[in-house]
Amino acid sequence: MQKFFKQYGWIVICVVFASILPLITEWISRNDLYAAVLWEQTHLLLYLFVILVELILIFIVYFVTSSFFAGLIIPTLLTMVMSVVNYFKILYNDNPFSMWDLTLLSEFGDVSGTVEYNITSSIIISLLIFVLAIAGIVFAVRKQYIDIPKINIKKRLAGAAGLSIVFICIFQFCLFNSSVNALLGFDFNLWSTKEFYASNGFIPSFTYGIKDFLEVSVSDPTPQGSEVTEAQEAFFAEEQKTEVRPNIILILSESESDISKFEGFTYSQDPMAYTKQLASTDAAHLADMLTPVYGGGTSNAEYDVLTSNSALDLPYGVNAYKQRIKQPMFSIAQLLKKYGYDTTSIHPFMRKFWDRDLVHPNLGFDEYLASESFTDPQYVGNYISDDDFANKIIETYEAKRTSGNPQFIFGISMENHMDWDSSKLNEDNPIKVIDQGPLSDDEKIQAEVYGQGVYDANKSLEKLVNYFSNSDQPTIIVQFGDHLPAFSSVYTALGYEKTTTGVEHNLLYYTTPVLYWSNYGAIDLDDKNYIASNYVAPYLIKESGLPIPPYYDFLFEMEETVGMPIRGIYIDQNGNEVLMSEAGEDYRATYQYLQGYWLFQDKTFMTKEEAIPPITKENE
């Protein structure tokens, strides 16, 4: 036995490393050892698949580097680091780590700031086990308990090449074959990336995401060939009569939400008091917006609102601005240009952030004003204040209205972007946490700084409403939050466990306020408690009295047929919240039929002949 281990012990070590690594990565990703063990027991074939992948990677690195220890250390550390990233990404963004995230490193670096990363016990213990294992192997090799064979360069290169071919074949055969997917036990949940990862494990899910990364075409995402798009083309080819053309101010308010729905602490006053007071008048309406993102990913919410496409239809991890909009695409800006509007976007941050300098012209904006267009702005922390942001909107409107055209101004604020730390504290701030409840002192600071940011966003809205209330030009203002703030420890301290799923979870973490206000008539949206992000513009155009394009008509028909989807749930035709998992295959098939076939003619959804008749109020 001793002779066997001395000669073949290095192979045994490789197998042991490859076998334990899936457990370690699941433990780190879930921060729950019991859940990790349970996953391995209930997904044996996927577990064996991961062992095979890791073992091949270990041997490939060994053969390429001629170092047995490099073969163990590089794949192990790489996998562990990826699982750590996955844990924190779910914690702060409610979405797992995917290949697409590698294309967003510049955006993360620009805003990551001083985000606090609390190292978990699973990370510490796993790293300790790894270090001790390597130290033990080094000791065994030096004491000659194990012989590491010397392999000449020709055999090593041949082995690396052969294993690389095997790896590619396994990848191709296992991930591009639906029958093998089913045999391995992949559980496909098309509505929730987080649930997909939780069910199938981090490494299998990440690996499967590489398939999407390689398959998805980003060169021509524009819908074409469908009845809707043909009607759109005809609509744009005709002259559209517009009796009233109100100015339209559309504002994405960074991280704005009604944080008071998380009970357990008390502010000195409601940060959203002005918005709620305004909503009590006939001139305004306040609803919950169903947003596709949590804690970040602003541009996907922006994509939804401007294009009225849904980021929920994009492949796992895809960012619409970075991977989808490479050419002109229909948007509310493009539509309003047809109606004779001047179209301007304003963002008090870096011009290239989320590729807006490339995307906004493709969406139909005449001009994009970034931070360099602000003169001596005031800062709150690292970002231009919402007060100066509102001043810039007014300044831009006054400069451009001399053209005689109605104005469409889309603004993206920045003041309340993370971080919510002491650098933004000010003794004169009216928003204080007067009862911190279970919050720690650091969490109290986060909540207080964030609440002041929401208050400032409301004050900037008030400034705009007051300005346009005194204008004789008809104007509509819409302000919406893009996502909730990413301070998970605050939610956890208050007793809201964000690792759960379900209706309550999604309504808490994926709804933000959206306010419609008009200076020339009542807003008639009293029956709308929820408005999906991709429906914000259609309802805006409907309220304005401007001609409604075929695509918006299609969306209204779709709402009547299948309701409004959100992550993991949907709002049905009667305004009820329903879990996607409880909706049944009829709902899924109908949604895919409408969104996939009629809009995109996308055969990856289903063909018209395969689709079931749409669900209607009569036959549901």
XYZ file of C-alpha atoms in Angstrom:
620
model
C 0.000 0.000 0.000
C 2.853 2.346 0.887
C 4.544 1.568 -2.417
C 1.300 2.141 -4.301
C 0.724 5.517 -2.632
C 4.333 6.535 -3.233
C 3.942 5.819 -6.956
C 0.338 6.828 -7.556
C -0.379 9.126 -4.628
C -0.168 12.222 -6.845
C -3.137 10.911 -8.878
C -5.099 10.164 -5.699
C -4.426 13.725 -4.497
C -5.699 15.164 -7.779
C -8.892 13.104 -7.520
C -9.410 14.102 -3.876
C -8.921 17.799 -4.700
C -11.360 17.563 -7.625
C -13.886 15.717 -5.427
C -13.775 18.123 -2.468
C -13.692 21.324 -4.518
C -17.399 21.206 -5.553
C -18.391 20.966 -1.884
C -16.094 23.875 -0.980
C -17.454 26.091 -3.775
C -21.065 25.337 -2.854
C -20.310 26.005 0.808
C -18.756 29.371 0.000
C -21.491 30.331 -2.481
C -24.319 29.422 -0.115
C -22.498 30.145 3.178
C -24.314 27.066 4.448
C -22.483 23.736 4.773
C -25.672 21.719 5.252
C -27.186 23.181 2.063
C -23.967 22.409 0.176
C -23.936 18.767 1.319
C -27.644 18.424 0.565
C -27.064 19.752 -2.970
C -24.360 17.132 -3.603
C -26.579 14.332 -2.295
C -29.553 15.343 -4.428
C -27.581 16.167 -7.597
C -25.148 13.274 -7.823
C -24.671 13.340 -11.617
C -24.059 17.095 -11.650
C -21.617 16.604 -8.778
C -19.747 13.919 -10.751
C -19.777 16.202 -13.789
C -18.083 18.961 -11.773
C -15.488 16.483 -10.440
C -14.670 15.458 -14.013
C -14.340 19.079 -15.170
C -12.110 20.020 -12.227
C -9.939 16.916 -12.643
C -9.365 17.660 -16.337
C -8.466 21.284 -15.527
C -5.987 20.158 -12.848
C -4.199 17.847 -15.302
C -4.209 20.413 -18.113
C -2.557 23.045 -15.887
C -0.098 20.429 -14.578
C 0.919 19.390 -18.089
C 1.171 22.960 -19.402
C 3.188 24.346 -16.467
C 5.184 21.173 -15.659
C 4.315 21.872 -12.023
C 2.185 19.466 -10.015
C 1.515 22.159 -7.404
C 0.470 24.681 -10.069
C -2.006 22.079 -11.309
C -3.539 21.877 -7.838
C -3.313 25.522 -6.803
C -4.399 27.430 -9.937
C -7.725 25.636 -10.677
C -8.556 25.412 -6.949
C -7.875 29.077 -6.187
C -9.612 30.203 -9.379
C -12.742 28.213 -8.509
C -12.714 29.398 -4.902
C -12.304 33.038 -5.928
C -15.200 32.697 -8.383
C -17.400 31.228 -5.647
C -16.495 34.117 -3.321
C -17.420 36.593 -6.057
C -20.669 34.689 -6.583
C -21.514 34.894 -2.864
C -20.970 38.659 -2.669
C -22.695 39.342 -5.983
C -25.833 37.552 -4.778
C -25.543 39.360 -1.439
C -25.298 42.839 -2.961
C -26.989 42.406 -6.338
C -29.342 39.427 -5.857
C -27.890 37.896 -9.030
C -25.204 35.206 -9.359
C -21.815 35.639 -11.007
C -21.792 34.869 -14.743
C -19.489 35.174 -17.748
C -21.204 38.418 -18.700
C -19.922 40.054 -15.518
C -16.392 39.892 -16.906
C -17.443 42.515 -19.470
C -18.533 44.913 -16.683
C -15.281 45.179 -14.718
C -14.760 48.846 -15.656
C -18.248 49.782 -14.427
C -17.687 47.969 -11.152
C -14.333 49.657 -10.648
C -15.828 53.091 -11.256
C -18.417 52.822 -8.476
C -17.253 50.080 -6.100
C -15.775 52.650 -3.716
C -15.667 51.417 -0.154
C -18.244 48.629 -0.315
C -17.804 46.560 2.826
C -17.033 42.883 2.252
C -17.438 40.871 5.455
C -15.478 37.636 5.094
C -17.627 34.669 6.114
C -16.578 31.671 8.173
C -17.036 29.419 5.122
C -14.446 31.458 3.206
C -11.977 31.481 6.095
C -12.294 27.767 6.878
C -12.137 26.770 3.197
C -8.991 28.827 2.672
C -7.459 27.322 5.821
C -8.244 23.776 4.622
C -6.651 24.585 1.267
C -3.470 26.005 2.822
C -3.104 23.072 5.216
C -3.703 20.574 2.392
C -1.014 22.153 0.215
C 1.380 22.305 3.171
C 0.747 18.617 3.891
C 1.363 17.647 0.272
C 4.585 19.689 0.175
C 5.733 17.883 3.339
C 4.870 14.461 1.848
C 6.743 15.208 -1.375
C 9.835 16.510 0.417
C 9.885 13.461 2.682
C 9.529 11.343 -0.472
C 6.336 9.715 0.716
C 4.995 10.609 -2.730
C 6.877 10.658 -6.017
C 5.884 13.269 -8.570
C 6.752 11.847 -11.994
C 8.943 13.754 -14.393
C 7.131 13.965 -17.701
C 9.015 15.121 -20.795
C 7.749 18.117 -22.732
C 6.416 16.123 -25.693
C 4.262 13.917 -23.465
C 3.094 16.923 -21.442
C 2.066 18.912 -24.514
C 0.401 15.864 -26.030
C -1.444 15.239 -22.773
C -2.509 18.888 -22.482
C -3.717 18.925 -26.085
C -5.587 15.632 -25.701
C -7.267 16.684 -22.462
C -8.180 20.055 -23.964
C -9.940 18.264 -26.812
C -11.698 15.999 -24.307
C -12.717 19.072 -22.278
C -14.139 20.815 -25.346
C -15.987 17.657 -26.409
C -17.467 17.224 -22.926
C -18.466 20.869 -22.887
C -20.055 20.606 -26.330
C -21.763 17.286 -25.669
C -23.011 18.030 -22.151
C -24.065 21.664 -22.439
C -25.310 21.933 -26.012
C -27.433 18.792 -25.844
C -30.803 19.097 -24.129
C -31.080 15.333 -23.590
C -27.746 15.244 -21.759
C -28.795 18.352 -19.792
C -31.849 16.454 -18.609
C -29.824 13.322 -17.837
C -27.363 15.305 -15.724
C -30.310 16.714 -13.791
C -30.264 20.362 -14.843
C -33.375 22.068 -13.486
C -34.293 24.905 -15.822
C -36.054 27.835 -14.175
C -36.388 30.415 -16.934
C -37.683 33.105 -14.580
C -34.988 33.369 -11.918
C -31.222 33.185 -12.365
C -30.697 32.938 -8.612
C -33.004 29.928 -8.353
C -31.266 28.347 -11.372
C -27.902 28.609 -9.582
C -29.357 27.451 -6.257
C -30.889 24.385 -7.871
C -28.065 23.377 -10.195
C -25.033 24.502 -8.215
C -22.543 27.271 -8.869
C -20.046 25.525 -11.157
C -22.640 23.750 -13.370
C -24.702 26.947 -13.645
C -21.692 29.145 -14.412
C -20.484 26.599 -16.952
C -23.913 26.422 -18.539
C -23.848 30.237 -18.744
C -20.765 29.979 -20.963
C -23.062 28.297 -23.477
C -25.330 31.362 -23.483
C -22.289 33.623 -23.645
C -21.049 31.851 -26.770
C -24.444 31.346 -28.396
C -26.162 34.718 -27.965
C -25.860 37.077 -30.908
C -25.512 40.733 -29.985
C -24.965 42.094 -33.470
C -28.615 42.530 -34.427
C -30.959 42.529 -31.429
C -33.627 44.622 -33.132
C -36.964 42.750 -33.495
C -37.743 42.138 -37.138
C -40.067 40.167 -39.336
C -42.998 40.102 -36.921
C -46.443 41.601 -37.286
C -45.609 44.144 -34.593
C -42.406 45.349 -36.211
C -44.034 45.546 -39.634
C -46.773 47.700 -38.119
C -44.095 49.810 -36.419
C -42.394 50.454 -39.752
C -45.691 51.482 -41.321
C -46.443 53.726 -38.347
C -43.118 55.550 -38.659
C -43.545 55.899 -42.406
C -46.798 57.814 -41.944
C -47.263 61.335 -40.629
C -48.829 61.267 -37.181
C -51.119 64.113 -36.100
C -50.462 65.440 -32.609
C -52.878 67.956 -31.123
C -51.073 68.414 -27.802
C -47.340 67.937 -27.420
C -46.453 68.389 -23.749
C -42.887 68.725 -22.582
C -41.837 65.420 -21.044
C -39.314 65.195 -18.218
C -38.397 61.581 -17.420
C -36.140 61.065 -14.392
C -34.317 57.953 -13.232
C -33.724 58.623 -9.543
C -30.689 56.649 -8.429
C -31.539 53.940 -5.861
C -34.803 55.646 -4.875
C -37.186 53.458 -2.924
C -39.657 53.707 -0.075
C -37.334 52.211 2.521
C -40.015 52.572 5.198
C -41.513 49.263 3.963
C -38.623 47.599 5.825
C -39.909 47.978 9.360
C -37.780 48.031 12.495
C -36.234 51.500 12.664
C -37.600 55.052 12.609
C -36.702 58.214 10.701
C -37.228 61.726 12.058
C -39.536 62.229 9.068
C -40.576 60.296 5.966
C -37.916 60.868 3.248
C -40.640 60.399 0.590
C -43.176 62.714 2.223
C -43.252 65.154 -0.704
C -43.828 62.457 -3.328
C -46.638 60.908 -1.279
C -48.255 64.311 -0.680
C -48.058 65.133 -4.380
C -49.587 61.750 -5.246
C -52.653 62.613 -3.168
C -53.643 65.242 -5.757
C -55.476 64.629 -9.042
C -52.437 65.903 -10.926
C -50.286 62.950 -9.899
C -50.253 59.188 -9.442
C -47.816 57.057 -7.466
C -47.390 53.342 -8.202
C -44.904 50.553 -7.517
C -42.628 49.962 -10.500
C -41.600 46.367 -11.125
C -37.869 46.620 -11.781
C -35.609 43.916 -13.270
C -32.646 44.705 -10.999
C -31.678 44.915 -7.337
C -28.758 46.764 -5.791
C -27.155 47.701 -9.132
C -27.437 47.214 -12.875
C -29.093 50.607 -13.395
C -28.709 50.452 -17.141
C -30.978 47.389 -17.436
C -33.801 49.280 -15.691
C -33.009 52.238 -17.938
C -33.150 49.942 -20.974
C -36.597 48.712 -19.930
C -38.015 52.211 -19.450
C -36.577 53.738 -22.622
C -37.057 50.858 -25.093
C -40.073 49.161 -23.445
C -38.321 45.851 -24.053
C -37.862 43.687 -20.970
C -34.441 42.873 -19.548
C -36.071 39.721 -18.166
C -36.012 38.362 -21.733
C -32.227 38.724 -21.992
C -29.959 35.704 -21.379
C -28.683 35.209 -17.836
C -26.285 37.999 -16.841
C -26.538 40.026 -20.049
C -26.329 43.791 -19.694
C -28.480 45.468 -22.313
C -26.311 48.555 -22.752
C -22.997 46.708 -22.906
C -24.074 43.785 -25.104
C -27.326 44.613 -26.900
C -27.563 48.146 -28.238
C -24.990 48.341 -31.004
C -27.195 50.098 -33.577
C -30.310 52.328 -33.613
C -33.170 50.835 -31.599
C -36.750 51.911 -31.012
C -37.237 53.919 -27.818
C -39.459 56.652 -26.434
C -36.782 59.166 -27.493
C -36.949 57.930 -31.084
C -40.746 58.052 -30.944
C -40.817 61.623 -29.611
C -38.341 62.745 -32.261
C -40.901 61.630 -34.830
C -43.417 63.864 -33.072
C -41.104 66.860 -33.414
C -39.462 66.856 -29.993
C -35.914 67.867 -29.138
C -34.439 64.940 -27.194
C -31.759 65.363 -24.529
C -30.297 63.048 -21.888
C -28.489 64.275 -18.781
C -26.281 62.257 -16.419
C -24.037 63.940 -13.797
C -21.341 61.265 -14.004
C -18.732 59.923 -16.410
C -19.747 60.126 -20.056
C -18.698 56.568 -20.878
C -20.346 54.931 -17.858
C -22.468 51.952 -19.069
C -21.482 53.012 -22.628
C -24.145 55.736 -22.559
C -22.065 57.860 -24.933
C -22.661 55.133 -27.562
C -26.097 53.907 -26.483
C -28.036 57.158 -26.114
C -27.481 58.304 -29.726
C -28.651 54.846 -30.866
C -31.826 55.350 -28.817
C -32.599 58.641 -30.529
C -31.184 61.328 -28.244
C -29.989 64.474 -30.013
C -27.608 65.361 -27.199
C -26.107 63.631 -24.168
C -24.896 65.883 -21.337
C -22.561 64.234 -18.796
C -20.689 65.582 -15.759
C -18.359 67.794 -17.802
C -21.354 69.936 -18.833
C -21.967 70.956 -15.178
C -20.331 74.226 -14.094
C -18.932 74.279 -10.523
C -21.395 71.679 -9.248
C -21.976 70.878 -5.588
C -21.068 67.354 -4.498
C -22.583 65.061 -1.901
C -19.853 62.561 -1.158
C -18.358 61.626 -4.536
C -21.364 62.562 -6.658
C -22.996 65.702 -8.041
C -25.964 66.722 -5.905
C -29.550 66.136 -6.947
C -30.176 69.863 -6.454
C -27.628 70.730 -9.147
C -29.054 67.914 -11.264
C -32.518 69.561 -11.120
C -30.940 72.939 -11.900
C -29.297 71.405 -14.973
C -32.641 70.056 -16.222
C -34.222 73.507 -15.879
C -31.199 75.193 -17.486
C -31.299 72.741 -20.419
C -35.043 73.204 -20.883
C -34.735 77.007 -20.956
C -31.865 76.869 -23.440
C -33.592 74.463 -25.823
C -37.200 75.666 -25.737
C -36.156 78.610 -27.917
C -36.246 76.149 -30.835
C -40.035 76.245 -30.630
C -40.173 72.447 -30.283
C -41.500 70.533 -27.283
C -38.745 69.097 -25.104
C -38.059 65.539 -24.006
C -35.411 65.462 -21.289
C -34.304 62.189 -19.738
C -32.223 62.584 -16.588
C -30.291 60.005 -14.558
C -29.377 61.264 -11.083
C -26.301 60.158 -9.149
C -26.280 61.616 -5.616
C -27.791 58.591 -3.874
C -25.505 56.040 -5.483
C -23.579 53.787 -3.113
C -21.670 54.271 -0.850
C -23.896 55.361 2.002
C -21.143 56.057 4.508
C -20.053 58.802 6.901
C -18.518 60.870 4.068
C -22.079 61.933 3.198
C -23.146 62.728 6.770
C -24.054 66.315 7.582
C -25.288 67.585 10.945
C -27.720 69.909 9.174
C -29.436 67.061 7.325
C -33.132 66.878 8.282
C -33.268 63.089 7.968
C -32.071 61.309 11.090
C -32.546 57.778 12.381
C -34.129 58.495 15.756
C -34.703 54.853 16.689
C -32.169 52.456 15.183
C -33.850 49.331 16.516
C -31.645 46.291 15.786
C -29.306 48.230 13.458
C -25.645 48.522 14.389
C -24.064 51.991 14.436
C -22.589 51.442 10.957
C -25.951 50.224 9.648
C -27.637 53.232 11.234
C -25.259 55.501 9.285
C -26.102 53.646 6.063
C -29.838 54.000 6.649
C -29.527 57.667 7.620
C -27.351 58.629 4.645
C -29.594 56.699 2.282
C -32.761 58.279 3.720
C -31.245 61.739 3.254
C -30.493 60.837 -0.366
C -34.139 59.895 -0.955
C -35.180 63.149 0.736
C -32.844 65.136 -1.554
C -34.281 63.348 -4.597
C -37.749 64.403 -3.429
C -36.571 68.004 -2.973
C -35.173 68.059 -6.515
C -38.501 66.714 -7.777
C -40.257 69.460 -5.812
C -38.027 72.072 -7.467
C -38.976 70.764 -10.921
C -42.692 70.574 -10.091
C -42.666 74.129 -8.743
C -40.869 75.393 -11.842
C -43.207 73.742 -14.334
C -46.293 74.562 -12.246
C -45.558 78.181 -13.094
C -45.065 77.423 -16.789
C -47.781 77.993 -19.376
C -46.394 75.080 -21.410
C -48.061 71.680 -20.828
C -45.572 69.381 -19.118
C -45.513 65.862 -17.703
C -42.886 64.739 -15.210
C -42.251 61.069 -14.455
C -39.760 60.066 -11.772
C -38.882 56.458 -10.951
C -36.320 54.579 -8.859
C -34.100 52.102 -10.678
C -33.475 49.648 -7.833
C -33.228 49.236 -4.063
C -29.983 50.109 -2.300
C -27.510 47.270 -1.850
C -27.056 47.206 1.905
C -27.869 43.609 2.715
C -26.718 43.774 6.341
C -29.396 46.400 7.050
C -32.137 44.145 5.681
C -30.785 41.136 7.559
C -30.578 43.080 10.826
C -34.213 44.106 10.363
C -35.203 40.453 9.950
C -35.598 40.340 6.180
C -33.652 37.338 4.901
C -32.753 38.132 1.312
C -31.766 34.580 0.401
C -35.419 33.589 0.289
C -37.692 33.784 -2.730
C -41.401 34.183 -3.304
C -44.026 36.873 -3.685
C -43.146 38.863 -0.562
C -39.436 38.745 -1.361
C -39.872 39.966 -4.928
C -42.317 42.731 -4.029
C -39.879 43.948 -1.383
C -36.699 43.805 -3.432
C -37.925 44.384 -6.978
C -40.357 47.295 -6.635
C -39.518 50.998 -6.578
C -41.726 54.111 -6.711
C -42.806 55.649 -10.014
C -44.626 59.007 -9.972
C -46.530 60.597 -12.872
C -47.351 64.336 -12.612
C -48.959 66.782 -15.051
C -49.293 70.575 -14.914
C -52.262 70.706 -17.303
C -54.670 67.916 -16.373
C -55.429 64.970 -14.144
C -53.366 61.780 -14.319
C -55.782 58.929 -14.992
C -53.913 55.906 -13.604
C -55.904 55.294 -10.441
C -56.306 51.582 -11.150
C -52.570 50.968 -11.542
C -50.943 49.829 -8.310
C -48.083 48.219 -10.250
C -46.396 49.313 -13.466
C -43.602 47.190 -14.934
C -40.488 49.110 -15.921
C -41.043 48.401 -19.620
C -44.571 49.844 -19.321
C -43.521 53.219 -17.873
C -43.131 54.825 -21.314
C -46.311 53.333 -22.872
C -48.403 54.700 -19.998
C -46.562 58.011 -20.246
C -47.437 58.332 -23.937
C -51.007 57.265 -23.208
C -51.352 59.969 -20.533
C -49.838 62.607 -22.827
C -52.485 62.095 -25.514
C -49.847 61.486 -28.190
C -50.444 58.781 -30.818
C -49.694 55.310 -29.473
C -47.352 53.228 -31.677
C -48.176 49.581 -32.501
C -45.519 48.230 -30.139
C -47.127 49.982 -27.166
C -50.529 48.667 -28.264
C -48.972 45.207 -28.363
C -47.687 45.632 -24.803
C -51.113 46.759 -23.559
C -52.650 43.694 -25.210
C -49.979 41.523 -23.658
C -50.747 42.984 -20.221
C -54.400 42.086 -20.701
C -53.385 38.564 -21.734
C -50.586 37.532 -19.383
C -50.093 40.439 -16.988
C -46.738 41.962 -16.039
C -43.798 39.676 -15.201
C -41.201 40.465 -12.553
C -38.387 38.273 -11.244
C -40.028 35.064 -10.031
C -43.592 36.413 -9.979
C -46.075 38.171 -12.200
C -48.942 40.582 -11.680
C -51.996 39.041 -13.323
C -54.783 40.827 -15.194
C -56.623 41.500 -11.928
C -53.608 42.950 -10.146
C -52.898 39.825 -8.085
C -49.333 38.736 -7.319
C -48.637 35.155 -8.479
C -45.499 33.018 -8.214
C -44.134 31.981 -11.606
C -43.613 28.483 -10.218
C -47.351 28.316 -9.516
C -48.381 29.807 -12.842
C -48.190 26.519 -14.709
C -46.942 25.673 -18.167
C -49.885 27.404 -19.847
C -48.711 30.760 -18.556
C -45.088 30.132 -19.474
C -45.950 28.963 -22.979
C -48.298 31.875 -23.590
C -45.760 34.427 -22.359
C -43.058 32.954 -24.564
C -45.454 32.802 -27.504
C -46.353 36.469 -27.256
C -43.021 37.971 -26.265
C -40.833 35.533 -28.158
C -42.625 34.850 -31.424
C -44.795 37.851 -32.219
C -42.165 40.365 -31.175
C -38.859 38.731 -32.042
C -39.704 35.817 -34.378
C -37.166 34.035 -32.173
C -37.208 30.271 -32.751
C -35.381 29.697 -29.458
C -38.687 30.459 -27.739
C -41.095 28.445 -29.869
C -42.661 28.494 -33.289
C -46.152 29.779 -33.917
C -47.379 26.285 -34.719
C -46.069 24.892 -31.428
C -47.581 27.617 -29.282
C -50.809 27.123 -27.433
C -53.602 29.677 -27.852
C -53.012 32.736 -25.645
C -54.664 32.783 -22.235
C -57.512 35.256 -22.129
C -59.887 36.390 -19.430
C -62.523 34.128 -20.985
C -60.506 30.909 -21.080
C -57.976 31.336 -18.273
